[in-house]
Coordinates of C-alpha atoms (C1' of nucleotides) in Angstrom, one line a residue:
Chain A
M191 CA 0.0 0.0 0.1
A192 CA 1.9 3.2 -1.3
E193 CA 0.9 6.3 0.4
N194 CA -1.7 8.2 -2.0
P195 CA -3.7 11.1 -0.7
C196 CA -6.7 12.2 -2.8
A197 CA -8.9 14.6 -2.7
I198 CA -11.5 12.7 -0.9
C199 CA -9.5 11.9 2.1
P200 CA -6.1 13.3 2.5
Y201 CA -5.3 10.5 4.1
S202 CA -6.2 7.8 1.9
V203 CA -3.6 4.9 1.2
S204 CA -5.1 2.4 -1.4
G205 CA -5.0 4.7 -4.6
F206 CA -8.3 4.2 -5.3
C207 CA -9.4 7.4 -4.7
A208 CA -6.9 8.7 -7.2
A209 CA -7.9 6.1 -9.7
V210 CA -11.4 7.5 -9.5
L211 CA -11.3 11.0 -9.0
A212 CA -9.2 11.6 -12.0
E213 CA -10.2 14.9 -13.8
S214 CA -10.0 13.1 -17.2
A215 CA -11.5 9.8 -16.2
H216 CA -15.0 10.7 -17.2
S217 CA -17.6 13.1 -18.0
Q218 CA -20.6 13.9 -14.8
P219 CA -23.8 12.6 -15.5
H220 CA -25.8 15.4 -13.8
G221 CA -23.1 17.7 -12.8
A222 CA -20.7 16.6 -9.8
S223 CA -23.6 15.0 -8.1
W224 CA -22.4 11.3 -8.4
R225 CA -20.5 12.0 -4.6
Q226 CA -21.2 13.8 -2.0
H227 CA -20.3 13.9 1.6
R228 CA -22.5 12.6 4.4
V229 CA -22.1 12.9 8.5
V230 CA -22.9 9.5 10.8
A231 CA -22.9 10.2 14.4
A232 CA -21.2 6.9 16.8
G233 CA -22.6 3.9 17.0
R234 CA -25.3 4.5 13.6
Q235 CA -25.2 1.8 11.1
V236 CA -24.1 3.0 7.3
V237 CA -24.7 0.1 5.7
N238 CA -27.0 -2.9 5.8
R239 CA -26.5 -6.3 4.7
N240 CA -28.6 -7.5 1.9
D241 CA -30.2 -4.0 1.6
D242 CA -29.2 -3.6 -2.2
S243 CA -27.9 0.3 -2.5
K244 CA -26.3 2.1 -5.5
H245 CA -23.6 3.6 -3.8
V246 CA -20.1 2.7 -3.2
Y247 CA -18.4 4.3 0.0
V248 CA -15.4 6.0 1.0
L249 CA -14.4 6.7 5.1
C250 CA -13.5 9.6 5.3
T251 CA -12.9 10.7 9.4
G252 CA -13.5 9.1 12.2
W253 CA -14.0 4.7 12.9
G254 CA -15.9 2.4 12.0
F255 CA -16.2 -1.2 11.4
R256 CA -17.9 -3.4 8.8
F257 CA -19.2 -7.2 9.9
I258 CA -21.4 -9.6 9.6
Q259 CA -24.6 -10.1 12.4
S260 CA -25.7 -13.8 13.4
N261 CA -29.1 -14.7 13.6
D262 CA -28.4 -15.5 17.4
G263 CA -27.3 -11.4 17.8
R264 CA -23.4 -11.9 17.8
R265 CA -21.5 -10.6 15.6
Q266 CA -18.1 -11.1 13.7
I267 CA -16.1 -8.0 13.0
L268 CA -13.8 -8.1 9.8
N269 CA -12.1 -5.3 9.5
F270 CA -12.0 -1.7 11.2
L271 CA -12.2 1.0 8.7
L272 CA -9.9 3.9 9.2
P273 CA -9.9 7.7 7.5
G274 CA -8.9 6.7 3.4
D275 CA -10.6 3.2 4.0
L276 CA -12.9 2.4 0.8
F277 CA -15.6 0.7 2.9
S278 CA -14.7 -3.7 0.5
A279 CA -13.7 -3.5 -2.4
A280 CA -16.4 -5.8 -3.3
S281 CA -18.5 -2.9 -2.7
I282 CA -17.5 -1.9 -6.2
F283 CA -19.5 -4.4 -8.1
E284 CA -21.6 -5.6 -5.5
E285 CA -25.4 -4.8 -6.2
R286 CA -26.1 -6.1 -2.5
P287 CA -23.4 -6.2 0.6
H288 CA -23.0 -9.2 2.3
Y289 CA -21.9 -6.8 5.1
S290 CA -22.6 -4.7 7.3
V291 CA -21.3 -1.8 8.5
K292 CA -21.2 0.7 11.4
A293 CA -19.5 3.7 12.8
V294 CA -17.5 3.7 16.2
T295 CA -17.0 7.2 16.1
A296 CA -19.0 10.0 14.5
V297 CA -17.1 9.6 11.1
Q298 CA -17.8 11.7 7.3
I299 CA -18.1 9.4 4.8
S300 CA -17.6 10.0 0.9
E301 CA -21.1 8.6 -0.7
M302 CA -20.6 7.7 -4.5
S303 CA -22.3 6.3 -7.3
R304 CA -21.5 2.9 -7.9
N305 CA -22.3 3.1 -11.5
E306 CA -19.8 5.9 -12.1
V307 CA -16.6 4.6 -10.2
Q308 CA -17.6 1.9 -12.4
S309 CA -17.2 3.7 -15.3
R310 CA -14.9 5.5 -14.7
L311 CA -12.7 2.7 -13.5
A312 CA -13.0 1.7 -16.6
A313 CA -12.5 4.2 -18.4
D314 CA -8.7 4.6 -16.6
P315 CA -6.1 2.4 -18.0
A316 CA -4.7 1.4 -15.0
G317 CA -8.3 1.3 -13.2
L318 CA -8.3 -2.5 -13.0
R319 CA -5.1 -2.3 -12.0
T320 CA -5.8 -0.5 -9.4
F321 CA -8.8 -2.0 -8.4
A322 CA -6.9 -5.2 -8.3
M323 CA -4.5 -4.3 -5.9
A324 CA -6.8 -2.6 -3.7
C325 CA -9.1 -6.6 -3.5
A326 CA -5.8 -8.8 -3.9
S327 CA -4.8 -6.5 -0.5
E328 CA -8.1 -7.4 1.0
I329 CA -7.6 -10.7 0.4
E330 CA -5.0 -11.1 2.0
D331 CA -6.2 -9.6 5.0
L332 CA -8.9 -11.7 5.2
D333 CA -6.4 -15.1 4.5
E334 CA -4.7 -13.5 7.8
L335 CA -7.4 -13.0 9.9
V336 CA -8.8 -16.4 9.1
T337 CA -5.5 -17.8 10.1
A338 CA -5.2 -15.8 13.3
L339 CA -8.8 -16.9 14.3
G340 CA -8.3 -20.4 13.1
R341 CA -5.0 -20.6 14.9
L342 CA -3.8 -18.4 17.3
S343 CA -4.7 -17.6 21.6
A344 CA -6.8 -14.6 22.5
E345 CA -3.7 -13.2 23.6
E346 CA -2.2 -13.4 20.1
R347 CA -5.4 -12.6 18.7
I348 CA -5.9 -9.3 20.7
A349 CA -2.3 -8.3 19.8
R350 CA -2.2 -8.8 16.4
L351 CA -5.3 -7.0 16.1
L352 CA -3.6 -4.0 17.8
L353 CA -0.3 -4.2 15.9
Q354 CA -1.7 -4.2 12.8
L355 CA -4.2 -1.1 13.9
T356 CA -0.9 0.8 15.0
K357 CA 0.7 -0.1 11.6
R358 CA -2.1 1.5 10.0
I359 CA -2.9 4.5 12.3
S360 CA 0.8 5.1 11.1
A361 CA 0.7 4.9 7.6
R362 CA -1.6 7.7 7.7
N363 CA 0.0 10.4 10.5
V364 CA 3.2 11.4 11.9
V365 CA 4.1 8.2 12.8
R366 CA 3.8 8.1 17.0
D367 CA 5.4 4.7 17.7
R368 CA 4.1 4.5 21.6
Y369 CA 0.8 5.4 22.1
F370 CA -1.6 6.0 19.5
P371 CA -5.5 7.0 19.5
M372 CA -7.8 3.7 20.0
P373 CA -11.6 5.0 20.2
L374 CA -12.4 0.9 20.5
R375 CA -14.6 -0.6 23.6
Q376 CA -13.8 -4.1 24.3
Q377 CA -16.5 -5.4 23.1
H378 CA -15.2 -4.5 19.5
I379 CA -12.3 -6.3 20.8
A380 CA -14.4 -9.4 21.0
D381 CA -15.8 -9.2 18.1
A382 CA -13.3 -8.8 15.9
T383 CA -11.3 -12.3 17.4
G384 CA -14.1 -14.2 18.2
L385 CA -14.1 -13.9 21.5
T386 CA -16.1 -12.2 24.9
S387 CA -15.8 -8.7 26.4
V388 CA -14.9 -10.7 29.8
H389 CA -12.1 -12.3 28.0
V390 CA -10.6 -9.5 26.3
S391 CA -10.4 -7.6 29.9
R392 CA -8.6 -10.3 31.3
I393 CA -6.4 -10.6 28.5
L394 CA -5.8 -6.7 28.7
S395 CA -5.2 -6.6 32.6
A396 CA -2.6 -9.4 32.1
L397 CA -0.7 -7.3 29.1
R398 CA -1.2 -4.3 31.2
A399 CA -0.1 -6.0 34.8
R400 CA 2.8 -7.5 32.6
E401 CA 3.8 -4.4 31.3
V402 CA 3.3 -4.5 27.8
L403 CA 0.9 -2.4 26.9
D404 CA -2.3 -0.3 28.4
L405 CA -5.3 0.3 26.4
S406 CA -7.7 2.9 28.3
N407 CA -9.3 6.2 27.7
G408 CA -9.4 5.7 24.4
H409 CA -5.9 5.4 23.9
L410 CA -3.3 2.4 23.3
R411 CA -0.1 2.9 25.0
I412 CA 2.8 0.8 24.4
I413 CA 5.1 0.2 27.0
D414 CA 7.2 -2.9 26.0
P415 CA 7.2 -2.8 22.4
I416 CA 9.5 -5.5 22.2
E417 CA 7.3 -8.2 23.5
F418 CA 4.1 -6.3 21.7
A419 CA 5.1 -7.1 18.2
R420 CA 6.7 -10.7 19.0
L421 CA 3.2 -11.4 20.5
G422 CA 1.3 -9.8 17.4
S423 CA 3.2 -10.8 14.5
A424 CA 3.5 -14.9 16.1
R425 CA 2.0 -16.8 13.5
Chain B
M271 CA -21.6 -18.3 -10.0
A272 CA -23.2 -18.9 -13.0
E273 CA -22.2 -22.5 -15.1
N274 CA -19.5 -21.6 -17.6
P275 CA -17.7 -24.1 -19.1
C276 CA -14.5 -23.7 -20.5
A277 CA -11.6 -25.0 -22.8
I278 CA -9.4 -26.3 -20.0
C279 CA -11.5 -26.9 -17.0
P280 CA -15.0 -28.5 -18.1
Y281 CA -16.2 -27.7 -14.9
S282 CA -15.4 -24.0 -14.6
V283 CA -18.0 -22.2 -12.8
S284 CA -16.2 -18.6 -12.7
G285 CA -16.9 -16.8 -16.0
F286 CA -13.2 -16.2 -15.7
C287 CA -11.6 -19.3 -17.8
A288 CA -14.1 -18.2 -20.4
A289 CA -12.7 -14.1 -20.3
V290 CA -9.1 -15.4 -20.2
L291 CA -9.3 -18.2 -22.8
A292 CA -11.6 -15.8 -26.1
E293 CA -9.7 -16.4 -29.0
S294 CA -10.3 -12.8 -30.2
A295 CA -8.8 -11.6 -26.5
H296 CA -5.0 -11.4 -27.5
S297 CA -2.8 -12.9 -30.0
Q298 CA 0.3 -15.0 -28.5
P299 CA 3.3 -14.0 -28.0
H300 CA 4.8 -17.3 -28.8
G301 CA 2.4 -19.9 -30.4
A302 CA 0.2 -21.1 -27.3
S303 CA 3.1 -22.0 -25.0
W304 CA 1.5 -19.3 -22.8
R305 CA -0.6 -22.2 -21.1
Q306 CA 0.4 -25.9 -20.6
H307 CA -1.1 -28.9 -18.0
R308 CA 0.7 -30.3 -15.6
V309 CA -0.2 -33.1 -13.5
V310 CA 0.8 -33.0 -9.9
A311 CA 1.2 -36.2 -7.4
A312 CA -0.9 -36.5 -4.5
G313 CA 0.4 -34.5 -1.3
R314 CA 2.6 -32.6 -3.5
Q315 CA 3.4 -28.8 -3.1
V316 CA 2.0 -26.6 -5.9
V317 CA 2.4 -23.8 -4.9
N318 CA 4.8 -21.8 -2.4
R319 CA 4.2 -19.2 0.0
N320 CA 6.7 -16.0 -0.8
D321 CA 8.4 -17.8 -3.5
D322 CA 7.8 -15.3 -6.7
S323 CA 5.9 -17.1 -9.8
K324 CA 5.5 -15.7 -13.0
H325 CA 1.9 -17.8 -13.5
V326 CA -1.6 -18.5 -12.6
Y327 CA -3.1 -21.7 -12.1
V328 CA -6.3 -23.2 -12.1
L329 CA -7.2 -26.6 -11.1
C330 CA -8.6 -29.0 -13.7
T331 CA -9.2 -32.4 -12.0
G332 CA -8.8 -33.8 -8.2
W333 CA -9.2 -32.1 -5.1
G334 CA -6.2 -29.3 -3.6
F335 CA -6.0 -26.4 -0.7
R336 CA -5.0 -23.3 -0.4
F337 CA -3.4 -22.6 3.1
I338 CA -1.1 -20.6 5.1
Q339 CA 1.3 -22.3 7.3
S340 CA 2.7 -21.3 10.7
N341 CA 6.0 -20.8 12.4
D342 CA 5.3 -23.9 14.5
G343 CA 4.4 -25.9 12.0
R344 CA 0.3 -25.5 12.1
R345 CA -1.7 -24.6 9.4
Q346 CA -4.7 -23.0 8.2
I347 CA -6.4 -24.1 5.5
L348 CA -8.0 -20.8 3.6
N349 CA -10.4 -23.3 1.2
F350 CA -10.2 -26.2 -0.9
L351 CA -9.5 -26.3 -4.2
L352 CA -12.0 -28.0 -7.1
P353 CA -11.7 -29.0 -10.4
G354 CA -12.7 -25.0 -12.3
D355 CA -11.2 -23.3 -9.4
L356 CA -8.7 -20.5 -10.1
F357 CA -6.6 -20.8 -7.0
S358 CA -7.2 -17.2 -6.5
A359 CA -8.1 -14.1 -7.8
A360 CA -5.4 -12.4 -6.0
S361 CA -2.9 -14.6 -7.9
I362 CA -3.6 -12.3 -11.8
F363 CA -2.0 -10.0 -9.9
E364 CA 0.5 -10.2 -6.9
E365 CA 3.9 -11.2 -7.9
R366 CA 4.4 -13.6 -5.0
P367 CA 1.6 -14.9 -3.6
H368 CA 0.7 -14.5 0.3
Y369 CA -0.5 -18.2 0.7
S370 CA 0.4 -22.3 -0.3
V371 CA -1.3 -24.4 -2.2
K372 CA -1.1 -28.4 -2.2
A373 CA -2.7 -31.6 -4.0
V374 CA -5.4 -33.2 -1.7
T375 CA -5.2 -35.9 -4.4
A376 CA -3.5 -36.4 -8.1
V377 CA -4.5 -33.5 -9.6
Q378 CA -3.8 -31.6 -13.3
I379 CA -3.6 -28.1 -13.1
S380 CA -3.3 -25.6 -15.9
E381 CA -0.6 -23.2 -15.5
M382 CA -1.0 -20.1 -17.5
S383 CA 1.3 -17.2 -17.6
R384 CA 0.2 -14.3 -15.3
N385 CA 1.2 -11.1 -18.1
E386 CA -1.0 -13.0 -20.9
V387 CA -3.7 -13.2 -18.2
Q388 CA -3.7 -9.9 -17.4
S389 CA -2.9 -8.3 -20.8
R390 CA -6.4 -10.5 -22.3
L391 CA -8.1 -9.5 -19.0
A392 CA -7.7 -5.6 -20.2
A393 CA -8.4 -6.0 -23.7
D394 CA -11.2 -7.8 -23.0
P395 CA -14.4 -5.5 -22.6
A396 CA -15.9 -7.6 -19.7
G397 CA -12.9 -8.4 -18.1
L398 CA -13.1 -5.8 -15.6
R399 CA -15.9 -7.1 -14.2
T400 CA -15.4 -10.6 -14.6
F401 CA -12.5 -10.9 -12.6
A402 CA -14.6 -8.1 -10.5
M403 CA -16.9 -10.8 -9.9
A404 CA -14.5 -13.5 -9.4
C405 CA -12.7 -10.8 -5.8
A406 CA -16.1 -10.7 -4.9
S407 CA -16.9 -13.6 -4.8
E408 CA -13.8 -14.9 -3.1
I409 CA -14.0 -11.9 -0.7
E410 CA -17.6 -12.8 0.5
D411 CA -16.7 -16.4 0.9
L412 CA -13.6 -15.3 3.5
D413 CA -16.0 -12.9 5.2
E414 CA -18.1 -16.6 5.9
L415 CA -15.3 -18.4 6.8
V416 CA -14.3 -15.5 8.6
T417 CA -17.4 -15.2 11.2
A418 CA -17.5 -19.3 11.0
L419 CA -13.8 -19.9 13.0
G420 CA -14.8 -16.5 15.2
R421 CA -18.5 -17.4 16.5
L422 CA -19.6 -21.5 15.3
S423 CA -18.9 -24.4 17.8
A424 CA -16.7 -27.2 16.3
E425 CA -19.9 -29.2 15.2
E426 CA -21.4 -26.0 13.2
R427 CA -18.0 -25.4 11.7
I428 CA -17.4 -29.0 10.5
A429 CA -20.8 -29.2 9.5
R430 CA -21.0 -25.3 7.4
L431 CA -17.6 -27.4 5.6
L432 CA -19.1 -30.4 4.4
L433 CA -21.8 -28.2 3.5
Q434 CA -20.8 -26.3 1.5
L435 CA -18.2 -28.1 -0.2
T436 CA -21.5 -30.6 -0.8
K437 CA -23.3 -27.6 -2.1
R438 CA -19.7 -27.0 -4.5
I439 CA -19.3 -30.3 -6.1
S440 CA -23.2 -30.3 -7.0
A441 CA -23.0 -27.2 -9.4
R442 CA -20.2 -29.3 -10.9
N443 CA -21.4 -33.1 -11.6
V444 CA -25.1 -34.5 -12.0
V445 CA -26.6 -33.6 -8.3
R446 CA -26.2 -36.2 -5.7
D447 CA -28.2 -35.4 -3.0
R448 CA -26.4 -37.9 -0.4
Y449 CA -23.2 -39.3 -1.2
F450 CA -20.7 -37.2 -2.6
P451 CA -17.0 -38.3 -2.7
M452 CA -14.8 -36.3 0.1
P453 CA -11.1 -37.6 -0.3
L454 CA -10.1 -35.4 2.7
R455 CA -8.3 -37.2 5.5
Q456 CA -9.8 -34.9 9.2
Q457 CA -6.4 -33.6 9.0
H458 CA -7.9 -31.7 6.8
I459 CA -10.5 -30.9 8.1
A460 CA -8.9 -30.2 11.4
D461 CA -6.9 -27.3 9.3
A462 CA -9.9 -25.8 7.6
T463 CA -11.6 -25.4 10.9
G464 CA -8.9 -24.5 13.4
L465 CA -9.6 -27.7 15.7
T466 CA -7.5 -30.7 15.8
S467 CA -7.4 -33.8 14.4
V468 CA -8.5 -35.8 17.7
H469 CA -11.4 -33.1 17.8
V470 CA -13.0 -33.4 14.6
S471 CA -12.5 -37.3 14.7
R472 CA -15.3 -37.2 18.2
I473 CA -17.5 -34.6 16.8
L474 CA -17.7 -37.1 13.2
S475 CA -18.5 -39.7 15.6
A476 CA -21.1 -37.6 17.2
L477 CA -22.5 -37.3 14.5
R478 CA -22.3 -40.4 12.4
A479 CA -23.7 -41.9 15.9
R480 CA -26.4 -39.4 15.6
E481 CA -27.3 -40.1 12.6
V482 CA -26.7 -37.5 10.5
L483 CA -23.9 -38.2 8.2
D484 CA -21.0 -40.7 7.6
L485 CA -17.8 -39.2 6.4
S486 CA -15.3 -42.4 5.5
N487 CA -13.5 -44.4 2.6
G488 CA -13.4 -41.1 0.9
H489 CA -17.1 -40.3 0.7
L490 CA -19.9 -38.4 2.4
R491 CA -23.4 -39.9 3.1
I492 CA -25.9 -37.6 3.9
I493 CA -28.5 -39.5 6.3
D494 CA -30.4 -36.3 7.8
P495 CA -30.5 -34.0 4.8
I496 CA -32.9 -31.7 7.6
E497 CA -30.4 -31.6 10.8
F498 CA -27.3 -31.5 8.1
A499 CA -28.5 -28.5 6.9
R500 CA -29.8 -27.2 10.2
L501 CA -26.1 -27.4 11.7
G502 CA -24.5 -26.3 8.3
S503 CA -26.0 -23.2 7.8
A504 CA -26.5 -21.8 11.5
R505 CA -24.7 -18.5 12.1
Chain C
dC285 C1' 3.6 -61.1 7.8
dG286 C1' 5.0 -56.1 9.2
dG287 C1' 5.1 -51.3 8.8
dC288 C1' 2.7 -47.3 7.7
dA289 C1' -1.0 -43.9 8.0
dG290 C1' -4.7 -42.6 9.6
dT291 C1' -8.6 -43.1 13.1
dT292 C1' -10.6 -44.1 17.7
dT293 C1' -10.8 -43.6 22.1
dG294 C1' -9.5 -42.3 27.3
dA295 C1' -8.1 -39.6 30.7
dT296 C1' -5.9 -35.8 31.9
dG297 C1' -5.3 -30.2 31.0
dT298 C1' -6.4 -25.8 29.3
dT299 C1' -8.3 -21.7 27.6
dA300 C1' -12.3 -19.3 27.3
dC301 C1' -17.3 -18.8 28.3
dT302 C1' -21.2 -17.9 31.6
dC303 C1' -23.6 -15.9 35.5
dA304 C1' -23.5 -12.7 38.1
dA305 C1' -21.9 -9.1 41.4
dT306 C1' -19.2 -4.9 42.0
dT307 C1' -16.4 -1.3 40.2
dT308 C1' -15.4 2.9 37.9
dA309 C1' -16.2 6.3 34.2
dA310 C1' -18.8 9.5 32.2
dG311 C1' -22.7 11.9 31.4
dT312 C1' -27.3 14.8 32.6
dG313 C1' -29.9 17.8 34.8
dG314 C1' -30.4 20.2 39.0
Chain D
dC17 C1' -20.2 21.7 41.7
dC18 C1' -23.6 17.5 43.2
dA19 C1' -27.0 13.6 43.0
dC20 C1' -28.4 10.4 39.7
dT21 C1' -27.9 7.3 35.6
dT22 C1' -26.4 4.8 32.2
dA23 C1' -22.2 2.4 29.9
dA24 C1' -18.4 0.1 30.5
dA25 C1' -14.5 -2.7 32.7
dT26 C1' -13.5 -5.3 36.4
dT27 C1' -13.5 -9.7 39.2
dG28 C1' -14.9 -14.1 41.0
dA29 C1' -16.5 -19.1 41.0
dG30 C1' -18.6 -22.5 38.4
dT31 C1' -18.6 -24.9 33.9
dA32 C1' -18.3 -26.3 29.0
dA33 C1' -15.5 -26.7 25.1
dC34 C1' -11.8 -27.8 22.7
dA35 C1' -6.1 -29.5 23.4
dT36 C1' -2.8 -32.5 24.5
dC37 C1' -1.0 -36.9 25.7
dA38 C1' -1.2 -41.3 24.7
dA39 C1' -1.8 -45.6 24.0
dA40 C1' -5.1 -49.3 21.4
dC41 C1' -7.1 -50.1 17.0
dT42 C1' -8.1 -50.3 11.6
dG43 C1' -7.1 -51.1 7.0
dC44 C1' -4.3 -51.0 3.7
dC45 C1' 0.3 -51.8 0.6
dG46 C1' 4.1 -54.2 0.0

DNA sequence: CGGCAGTTTGATGTTACTCAATTTAAGTGG
DNA sequence: CCACTTAAATTGAGTAACATCAAACTGCCG
């Protein structure tokens, strides 16, 4: 993933916005109405599994997450969305999303017409490659997540999630290597790692007691970077 | 996924082969050398994580699986490959695969030049959409797998895997609703569901005792289709 | 017949879940 | 600023699910 700021999202790192927004790509059908910004309050749902939608979304500010909800109410978080993230590469060609999306904090999102995005991608000679890269990286992330859920201990899964998030934050902001904004409830972490929030609490307490890291007050403090990296990159 | 047989693989259901093999798509650079068939013995590894390769593969006959191997030797199977399956949509643009692939049974594979596949896709006006559909369906499958590993019990995960496989087999062959070829060792099932082979053995024995299904001798026999479907589609 | 890979079974250990009570933190309105 | 409310985090006790270790068993093939 190369740094690639775009007009929609100064933090975009996917290259996707740049391709879609290229001026020459396509003539707008009705002014600039094919895309608009929206603000969504913390906790609100933005995308509903199976509700068909004519839009593609990019998160501009705040934190969100993509998830699948079980019949019995449990949910699995598939990934967290940070500024610049396309909700999912699949959304560009999927009429009905197979996932839902919620805002963690208040967020700004950029809502674009799927048809328009498709034709811009098709018009751009590098569009196929750009799109393919986004897909490949999403598939790779998911493959790694599957491996983590299937094979790692609770502690390793949590450390892995936090490590990954710190890396993604670092890629978007001035690098901070010890202290990161992290507006997640323990329930979010539980839903992302396949654990219960009670167990997440115990593990986080243990990591705090062992002076590895401290997650509280919406911030993650890395106390022992070596141990943190070791736990988080276990495989 | 629409039925879409192709010259390489009579059972291909992805539409991918059709797009790539279109006669008009592209002139061959050196005869037909951009693709060739290979035979691989049961248990042999076909793709090695991180070894860069100039090829894209499609499975033509037999069973294989895509996986990621842990440092400590444990492995997570990401999906099983059936005749007609592209190893991964990501492979078309990824220089180095982030996964490995092994043959379960003896397999025939079609090995294609990645460059040639890319230019054929780019040349085909429907190429972007074809490729995107393959990606979207792979992402959806992975999202569902993540949810299964994160949220389902051992029994449900196993039933889900077997149910999915029966559906995929049915899509490729004359429909058989009670008896399916299933050349998997219990270790494969364990590696695909994040369990140990010992536990898989216990669960399969229980399912056999409860007269839900019987997996043995390389075949799956569905005894109670209702209960099987209920367990396997739990979410 | 012996050997090997795969499966089954039992006994035991560990990890993570459930339920429920308690503490802490974060608002909110007076 | 303080009482009140509510959501989130913590803690303890008991339990269920799954892992580990090891031995026995099965089928298959040379």
